[in-house]
């Protein structure tokens, strides 16, 4: 029975052919008059559908145009956002960032080679002149800027310049180096920075001092020495009336910025010189931190031997004992008023990590270097966020006590707060993140195996080296 709709009848007829057992034959020949009639009807139906949708959306277009005319800033923001999205896609596809970093690395390597050759030539004439020349050259250049370009010196003296030189550059550079170290495959062994000694010996193997390949331990020691000096400076500035007295000194802001640049500048690297001076003093008052709790606790080793506890449990207990000192330092400030707890935060968050960092530079243990570099990066980032939020939320009770709590949480090896925050911050957009570190500060395996590197349990069949990577299998028991 015909429905009065030729197109509908044709579809029903074709469906009947498809469901029948007989082979399907087209009822219309392409190019025939009936076929062209059907095309004409389909075109008219399409035009009617488009016209109906146009009548639906046209009022919305008129309202949007009127809204953007009344609020041009919204249109500007959306346009800028869309342009930035297109630019970001183009930059990612063209790999401009990778090309820029590669060009900077090539230029830096070339300049570093020329500088080292010149310094070697001077060293053949006089070792004293070769040691003093970088610092004298830097001091002369800063004096020229201060006296010959007062406007440039005034711009350098701004708080933004101080933040960039004392916080932004060390944080970003250390985070970049840590990311490269933690993304390295677990089988890649990392060499030591040099013979165990003072902090100056650790920083002497840093990138500016050598022209060849630099190990990851030397690079981390390079930036950890910078953080030690910055931490000591922050502790001194937290003392009462110190900042007010120093602000009276002429050109104090300019001097502070120049000093911060001198600490991490590859040519001078004054942090190694300062660490060699403050390391004996800090060691005299704070004492040497034990390099290995495992050698001082025979009871836990015996319990592991008789299989009463696992090796992982033993390490957890040792971690808790290792972090007990920071908890003891923070405990008296839990019940003090806010202004006293503020000084407790300086003691726990700056003074104690400086002592541990200097001990790590003396021991040159890669796991300790990674641990305290990670802490300084996370602590700097959280401190900046804390300073920005304090004018808004500083009136809340227990504000400084919360600061003390998260500072202790970042340092305790049992919780590994700094490692967790750093792994979260460094997660890439593609869903791959940097490998965190295990309880001993060693980087985790990217394969996500059941046991951690370096023998996570008493039944492990591997021996770990200084980096925590498996080197050779044990003999079967």
Coordinates of C-alpha atoms in Angstrom, one line a residue:
X1 CA 0.0 0.0 0.0
X2 CA 1.4 3.3 -1.1
X3 CA 1.9 5.9 1.6
X4 CA 2.0 9.0 -0.7
X5 CA 5.7 9.6 0.0
X6 CA 7.7 8.3 -3.0
X7 CA 11.0 8.4 -1.1
X8 CA 9.5 6.4 1.8
X9 CA 8.1 3.9 -0.6
X10 CA 11.4 3.5 -2.3
X11 CA 13.2 2.9 1.0
X12 CA 10.6 0.3 2.0
X13 CA 11.0 -1.4 -1.3
X14 CA 14.8 -1.6 -1.0
X15 CA 14.5 -3.0 2.5
X16 CA 12.2 -5.7 1.2
X17 CA 14.8 -6.6 -1.4
X18 CA 17.5 -6.8 1.2
X19 CA 15.5 -9.1 3.6
X20 CA 14.3 -11.4 0.8
X21 CA 16.2 -14.4 -0.3
X22 CA 16.3 -13.2 -3.9
X23 CA 19.4 -11.3 -5.1
X24 CA 18.9 -7.5 -4.8
X25 CA 18.5 -5.5 -7.9
X26 CA 18.3 -1.7 -8.0
X27 CA 14.8 -0.6 -9.0
X28 CA 16.0 2.7 -10.4
X29 CA 18.6 3.2 -13.0
X30 CA 21.1 6.0 -12.3
X31 CA 20.4 8.9 -14.7
X32 CA 16.8 8.1 -15.2
X33 CA 13.9 10.6 -14.8
X34 CA 12.7 8.9 -11.6
X35 CA 16.2 8.9 -10.2
X36 CA 16.5 12.7 -10.8
X37 CA 13.1 13.2 -9.2
X38 CA 14.3 11.5 -6.1
X39 CA 17.5 13.6 -6.0
X40 CA 15.4 16.7 -6.3
X41 CA 13.2 15.7 -3.4
X42 CA 16.2 14.8 -1.2
X43 CA 17.7 18.2 -2.0
X44 CA 14.5 20.1 -1.1
X45 CA 14.3 18.1 2.2
X46 CA 18.0 19.0 3.0
X47 CA 17.4 22.7 2.3
X48 CA 14.2 22.7 4.4
X49 CA 16.2 21.0 7.3
X50 CA 19.0 23.6 7.0
X51 CA 16.5 26.5 7.0
X52 CA 14.8 25.1 10.1
X53 CA 18.2 24.9 12.0
X54 CA 19.0 28.4 10.8
X55 CA 15.8 29.7 12.3
X56 CA 16.7 28.0 15.5
X57 CA 20.3 29.3 15.8
X58 CA 19.9 32.8 14.3
X59 CA 18.4 34.4 17.4
X60 CA 21.3 32.9 19.4
X61 CA 23.8 34.5 17.0
X62 CA 22.1 37.9 17.3
X63 CA 22.2 37.7 21.1
X64 CA 25.9 36.6 21.1
X65 CA 26.8 39.5 18.8
X66 CA 25.0 42.0 21.0
X67 CA 26.7 40.5 24.2
X68 CA 30.2 40.8 22.7
X69 CA 29.5 44.4 21.6
X70 CA 28.5 45.3 25.1
X71 CA 31.4 43.4 26.6
X72 CA 34.4 43.6 24.2
X73 CA 36.8 42.4 26.9
X74 CA 35.2 39.0 26.9
X75 CA 35.6 38.7 23.2
X76 CA 39.2 39.8 23.5
X77 CA 39.9 37.2 26.2
X78 CA 38.3 34.4 24.2
X79 CA 40.2 35.5 21.1
X80 CA 43.5 35.5 23.0
X81 CA 42.8 32.1 24.5
X82 CA 42.0 30.6 21.1
X83 CA 45.2 32.2 19.6
X84 CA 47.3 30.8 22.5
X85 CA 45.8 27.4 21.9
X86 CA 46.7 27.5 18.2
X87 CA 50.2 28.8 19.1
X88 CA 50.7 26.1 21.7
X89 CA 49.7 23.4 19.2
X90 CA 52.1 24.8 16.6
X91 CA 55.0 25.1 19.0
X92 CA 54.5 21.5 20.2
X93 CA 54.3 20.2 16.6
X94 CA 57.3 22.2 15.4
X95 CA 59.3 21.3 18.6
X96 CA 60.5 24.8 19.1
X97 CA 61.2 24.3 22.8
X98 CA 63.4 21.3 22.2
X99 CA 65.2 23.1 19.4
X100 CA 65.8 26.1 21.7
X101 CA 67.2 24.0 24.5
X102 CA 69.5 22.1 22.1
X103 CA 70.8 25.4 20.7
X104 CA 71.3 26.8 24.2
X105 CA 73.2 23.7 25.2
X106 CA 75.4 23.8 22.2
X107 CA 76.2 27.5 22.7
X108 CA 76.8 27.0 26.4
X109 CA 79.2 24.0 25.7
X110 CA 81.1 26.1 23.2
X111 CA 81.5 29.1 25.5
X112 CA 82.3 26.8 28.5
X113 CA 85.1 25.2 26.4
X114 CA 86.6 28.5 25.5
X115 CA 86.4 29.7 29.0
X116 CA 88.0 26.6 30.4
X117 CA 90.9 26.7 27.9
X118 CA 91.5 30.3 28.8
X119 CA 91.4 29.5 32.5
X120 CA 93.8 26.5 32.0
X121 CA 96.2 28.8 30.3
X122 CA 96.1 31.2 33.2
X123 CA 96.5 28.3 35.6
X124 CA 99.7 27.3 34.0
X125 CA 101.1 30.8 34.9
X126 CA 99.6 31.2 38.4
X127 CA 97.1 29.0 40.3
X128 CA 96.2 31.9 42.6
X129 CA 95.3 34.2 39.7
X130 CA 93.2 31.5 38.1
X131 CA 91.3 30.9 41.3
X132 CA 90.6 34.6 41.9
X133 CA 90.1 35.7 38.3
X134 CA 86.4 34.7 38.0
X135 CA 85.4 36.4 41.2
X136 CA 87.3 39.6 40.4
X137 CA 85.8 39.7 37.0
X138 CA 82.3 39.4 38.3
X139 CA 82.9 42.0 41.0
X140 CA 84.3 44.4 38.4
X141 CA 81.3 43.9 36.1
X142 CA 78.8 44.5 38.9
X143 CA 80.6 47.7 39.9
X144 CA 80.6 49.0 36.3
X145 CA 76.8 48.4 36.2
X146 CA 76.2 50.1 39.5
X147 CA 78.2 53.3 38.7
X148 CA 77.8 53.6 34.9
X149 CA 74.2 52.4 34.4
X150 CA 72.2 53.6 37.5
X151 CA 68.9 52.8 35.8
X152 CA 69.9 49.2 35.3
X153 CA 71.1 49.0 38.9
X154 CA 67.8 50.4 40.1
X155 CA 65.9 47.8 38.1
X156 CA 68.2 45.1 39.5
X157 CA 67.4 46.3 43.0
X158 CA 63.6 45.5 42.7
X159 CA 62.0 42.7 44.7
X160 CA 61.1 41.0 41.4
X161 CA 64.8 40.7 40.6
X162 CA 65.5 39.3 44.1
X163 CA 62.8 36.7 43.7
X164 CA 64.1 35.7 40.3
X165 CA 67.7 35.3 41.4
X166 CA 67.1 33.8 44.9
X167 CA 64.1 31.6 44.3
X168 CA 63.0 31.2 40.7
X169 CA 66.3 30.3 39.1
X170 CA 67.5 27.8 41.8
X171 CA 64.1 26.2 42.0
X172 CA 63.6 25.7 38.3
X173 CA 67.2 24.6 37.7
X174 CA 67.2 22.1 40.5
X175 CA 63.8 20.7 39.5
X176 CA 65.0 20.3 35.9
X177 CA 68.1 18.4 37.0
X178 CA 66.0 16.2 39.4
X179 CA 63.6 15.4 36.6
X180 CA 66.4 14.3 34.3
X181 CA 67.9 12.1 37.1
X182 CA 64.6 10.5 38.1
X183 CA 63.6 9.8 34.5
X184 CA 66.8 8.1 33.8
X185 CA 66.4 4.3 33.3
X186 CA 67.1 2.3 36.5
X187 CA 70.0 0.4 34.8
X188 CA 72.0 3.6 34.1
X189 CA 74.6 3.9 36.8
X190 CA 75.4 7.3 38.1
X191 CA 78.9 8.0 39.1
X192 CA 80.0 9.8 42.2
X193 CA 80.8 13.5 42.1
X194 CA 84.3 12.9 43.4
X195 CA 86.2 11.7 46.5
X196 CA 84.4 12.2 49.7
X197 CA 85.3 15.4 51.4
X198 CA 84.0 18.8 52.1
X199 CA 81.2 20.7 50.4
X200 CA 83.8 22.5 48.3
X201 CA 85.0 19.2 46.9
X202 CA 81.4 18.3 45.9
X203 CA 80.8 21.6 44.2
X204 CA 84.2 21.5 42.5
X205 CA 83.0 18.8 40.2
X206 CA 80.0 21.0 39.1
X207 CA 79.4 21.9 35.5
X208 CA 81.3 25.2 35.5
X209 CA 84.5 23.6 36.7
X210 CA 84.7 20.9 34.0
X211 CA 84.3 20.9 30.4
X212 CA 83.4 17.3 29.8
X213 CA 80.5 15.1 30.8
X214 CA 79.2 15.8 34.3
X215 CA 77.6 13.2 36.5
X216 CA 74.2 13.7 38.0
X217 CA 75.7 13.6 41.5
X218 CA 78.0 16.5 40.7
X219 CA 75.1 18.5 39.3
X220 CA 72.9 17.9 42.3
X221 CA 75.8 18.8 44.6
X222 CA 76.3 22.0 42.6
X223 CA 72.7 23.2 43.3
X224 CA 72.5 21.8 46.8
X225 CA 75.5 24.0 47.8
X226 CA 73.5 27.0 46.5
X227 CA 70.5 26.0 48.6
X228 CA 72.7 25.6 51.7
X229 CA 73.9 29.2 51.4
X230 CA 70.4 30.5 50.6
X231 CA 69.1 28.6 53.7
X232 CA 71.7 30.2 55.9
X233 CA 70.9 33.6 54.6
X234 CA 67.2 33.1 55.2
X235 CA 67.9 32.0 58.8
X236 CA 69.9 35.1 59.4
X237 CA 67.2 37.3 58.0
X238 CA 64.6 35.7 60.3
X239 CA 66.5 36.9 63.3
X240 CA 64.9 39.9 65.1
X241 CA 66.0 43.4 63.8
X242 CA 68.5 41.9 61.3
X243 CA 66.5 42.9 58.2
X244 CA 65.8 46.4 59.5
X245 CA 69.5 47.0 60.2
X246 CA 70.6 45.7 56.8
X247 CA 68.0 47.9 55.0
X248 CA 69.8 51.0 56.2
X249 CA 73.0 49.9 54.4
X250 CA 73.3 51.7 51.0
X251 CA 72.6 49.6 47.9
X252 CA 71.6 46.7 50.1
X253 CA 69.0 45.4 47.6
X254 CA 71.5 45.6 44.7
X255 CA 74.1 43.8 46.8
X256 CA 71.8 41.0 47.8
X257 CA 70.7 40.4 44.2
X258 CA 74.4 40.4 43.0
X259 CA 75.3 38.0 45.8
X260 CA 72.5 35.6 44.9
X261 CA 73.7 35.6 41.2
X262 CA 77.3 35.1 42.3
X263 CA 76.2 31.9 44.2
X264 CA 74.9 30.0 41.2
X265 CA 76.7 31.8 38.3
X266 CA 78.6 29.1 36.4
X267 CA 81.7 31.2 36.0
X268 CA 82.1 32.0 39.7
X269 CA 79.9 29.6 41.6
X270 CA 80.5 31.2 45.0
X271 CA 78.3 28.7 46.8
X272 CA 81.2 26.2 46.9
X273 CA 83.5 28.9 48.5
X274 CA 80.8 29.9 51.1
X275 CA 80.0 26.2 51.9
X276 CA 83.7 25.5 52.6
X277 CA 83.6 28.2 55.2
X278 CA 80.3 27.5 56.9
X279 CA 80.5 23.7 56.8
X280 CA 82.9 23.4 59.8
X281 CA 80.9 25.9 61.8
X282 CA 77.6 24.1 61.2
X283 CA 79.2 20.7 61.9
X284 CA 80.6 22.0 65.2
X285 CA 77.2 23.1 66.5
X286 CA 74.9 20.6 65.0
X287 CA 77.2 17.5 64.8
X288 CA 77.5 15.0 62.0
X289 CA 74.4 13.2 61.0
X290 CA 74.9 9.5 60.9
X291 CA 75.5 8.2 57.4
X292 CA 73.9 4.8 58.1
X293 CA 71.5 3.9 60.9
X294 CA 71.8 0.3 59.7
X295 CA 75.3 0.0 61.1
X296 CA 74.2 1.3 64.5
X297 CA 71.2 -0.9 65.2
X298 CA 72.1 -4.5 65.5
X299 CA 68.8 -5.6 67.0
X300 CA 66.9 -4.9 63.9
X301 CA 69.5 -6.7 61.8
X302 CA 69.2 -9.8 64.0
X303 CA 65.4 -9.7 63.7
X304 CA 65.7 -9.6 59.9
X305 CA 68.1 -12.5 60.0
X306 CA 65.8 -14.7 62.0
X307 CA 62.9 -13.5 59.7
X308 CA 60.9 -11.9 62.6
X309 CA 60.5 -8.7 60.5
X310 CA 61.0 -8.1 56.9
X311 CA 63.8 -5.9 55.5
X312 CA 61.2 -3.3 54.4
X313 CA 59.8 -3.1 57.9
X314 CA 63.4 -2.6 59.2
X315 CA 64.0 0.2 56.8
X316 CA 60.7 1.9 57.9
X317 CA 61.7 1.8 61.5
X318 CA 65.1 3.2 60.7
X319 CA 63.4 6.0 58.7
X320 CA 61.3 6.9 61.7
X321 CA 64.4 7.0 63.9
X322 CA 66.2 9.1 61.3
X323 CA 63.4 11.6 61.2
X324 CA 62.9 11.7 64.9
X325 CA 65.2 14.7 65.4
X326 CA 63.1 17.0 63.3
X327 CA 60.0 15.9 65.1
X328 CA 61.7 16.6 68.5
X329 CA 62.8 20.1 67.2
X330 CA 59.2 20.9 66.1
X331 CA 57.4 19.5 69.2
X332 CA 58.0 22.4 71.6
X333 CA 56.6 24.9 69.0
X334 CA 53.3 23.1 68.8
X335 CA 52.0 24.7 72.0
X336 CA 53.6 28.1 71.5
X337 CA 51.9 31.3 70.2
X338 CA 52.0 32.1 66.5
X339 CA 54.9 34.5 66.5
X340 CA 57.1 31.9 68.3
X341 CA 55.9 29.1 66.0
X342 CA 57.1 31.3 63.1
X343 CA 60.7 31.0 64.4
X344 CA 60.1 27.3 65.0
X345 CA 59.3 27.0 61.3
X346 CA 62.6 28.8 60.4
X347 CA 64.5 26.3 62.7
X348 CA 62.8 23.2 61.4
X349 CA 62.4 24.3 57.7
X350 CA 65.7 26.1 57.2
X351 CA 68.4 25.4 59.9
X352 CA 67.9 21.7 60.2
X353 CA 67.8 21.1 56.4
X354 CA 70.9 23.2 56.0
X355 CA 72.8 20.9 58.4
X356 CA 71.5 17.8 56.6
X357 CA 72.4 19.2 53.2
X358 CA 75.9 20.0 54.3
X359 CA 76.2 16.5 55.7
X360 CA 75.0 15.2 52.3
X361 CA 77.6 17.2 50.5
X362 CA 80.3 15.8 52.8
X363 CA 79.1 12.2 52.3
X364 CA 78.4 12.7 48.6
X365 CA 75.8 9.9 48.7
X366 CA 73.5 10.2 45.6
X367 CA 70.4 9.2 47.5
X368 CA 70.9 12.0 50.1
X369 CA 71.7 14.5 47.4
X370 CA 68.4 13.7 45.6
X371 CA 66.4 13.7 48.8
X372 CA 67.5 17.2 50.0
X373 CA 67.4 18.8 46.5
X374 CA 63.9 17.5 46.2
X375 CA 63.0 19.0 49.7
X376 CA 64.4 22.4 48.8
X377 CA 62.5 22.6 45.5
X378 CA 59.2 21.7 47.1
X379 CA 59.8 23.8 50.2
X380 CA 60.6 26.9 48.0
X381 CA 57.4 26.4 45.9
X382 CA 55.2 25.9 49.0
X383 CA 56.7 28.8 50.8
X384 CA 56.0 31.1 47.8
X385 CA 52.3 29.9 47.8
X386 CA 52.2 30.4 51.6
X387 CA 53.5 34.0 51.3
X388 CA 50.9 34.8 48.7
X389 CA 48.0 33.4 50.8
X390 CA 49.1 34.8 54.1
X391 CA 47.6 38.3 53.6
X392 CA 44.2 36.6 52.9
X393 CA 44.2 33.7 55.3
X394 CA 46.8 34.8 57.9
X395 CA 44.2 35.8 60.4
X396 CA 43.1 32.2 60.8
X397 CA 44.1 30.5 64.0
X398 CA 46.9 28.0 63.9
X399 CA 48.2 29.4 60.6
X400 CA 51.8 29.1 61.5
X401 CA 51.2 25.8 63.2
X402 CA 49.9 24.5 59.9
X403 CA 53.1 25.7 58.3
X404 CA 55.1 23.9 60.9
X405 CA 53.1 20.7 60.3
X406 CA 53.7 20.6 56.6
X407 CA 57.3 21.5 57.0
X408 CA 57.8 18.4 59.2
X409 CA 55.8 16.3 56.9
X410 CA 58.0 17.2 53.9
X411 CA 61.1 16.1 55.8
X412 CA 60.1 12.9 57.5
X413 CA 61.5 9.9 55.5
X414 CA 58.5 7.8 56.7
X415 CA 56.0 10.0 54.8
X416 CA 58.3 11.2 52.0
X417 CA 56.1 14.3 51.6
X418 CA 58.6 16.2 49.4
X419 CA 58.9 13.2 47.0
X420 CA 55.2 12.9 46.7
X421 CA 54.7 16.6 46.1
X422 CA 57.5 16.8 43.6
X423 CA 56.2 13.7 41.6
X424 CA 52.8 15.4 41.5
X425 CA 54.1 18.7 40.3
X426 CA 56.4 17.2 37.7
X427 CA 53.7 15.0 36.1
X428 CA 53.7 15.5 32.4
X429 CA 50.7 16.2 30.2
X430 CA 51.0 12.9 28.3
X431 CA 50.3 10.9 31.5
X432 CA 53.9 9.9 32.3
X433 CA 55.4 11.2 35.5
X434 CA 58.9 11.2 36.9
X435 CA 59.8 8.2 39.0
X436 CA 59.5 8.9 42.7
X437 CA 62.0 7.7 45.2
X438 CA 61.6 4.9 47.6
X439 CA 62.0 5.0 51.3
X440 CA 65.8 5.2 51.1
X441 CA 65.8 8.0 48.6
X442 CA 66.5 5.8 45.7
X443 CA 64.6 6.3 42.5
X444 CA 61.8 3.8 41.9
X445 CA 61.8 1.5 38.9
X446 CA 59.6 2.8 36.0
X447 CA 58.4 -0.7 35.3
X448 CA 56.3 -0.7 38.5
X449 CA 57.5 -4.0 39.8
X450 CA 56.5 -5.6 43.0
X451 CA 59.8 -5.0 44.9
X452 CA 61.8 -1.9 45.0
X453 CA 65.3 -1.6 43.8
X454 CA 68.2 -2.5 46.0
X455 CA 66.4 -5.5 47.6
X456 CA 63.1 -4.5 49.1
X457 CA 62.7 -7.7 51.1
X458 CA 64.7 -10.3 52.8
X459 CA 64.2 -12.7 49.9
X460 CA 65.6 -10.3 47.3
X461 CA 68.3 -11.7 45.0
X462 CA 70.1 -8.5 44.2
X463 CA 72.8 -6.4 45.7
X464 CA 72.5 -2.6 45.4
X465 CA 75.3 -0.1 44.8
X466 CA 75.5 3.5 45.9
X467 CA 72.7 4.5 43.5
X468 CA 70.3 1.8 44.6
X469 CA 70.4 -0.1 41.3
X470 CA 70.9 -3.8 41.0
X471 CA 74.4 -4.7 40.0
X472 CA 74.9 -8.5 40.5
X473 CA 72.8 -11.4 41.9
X474 CA 73.5 -12.9 45.3
X475 CA 74.4 -16.5 45.7
X476 CA 71.4 -18.8 46.2
X477 CA 70.8 -19.6 49.9

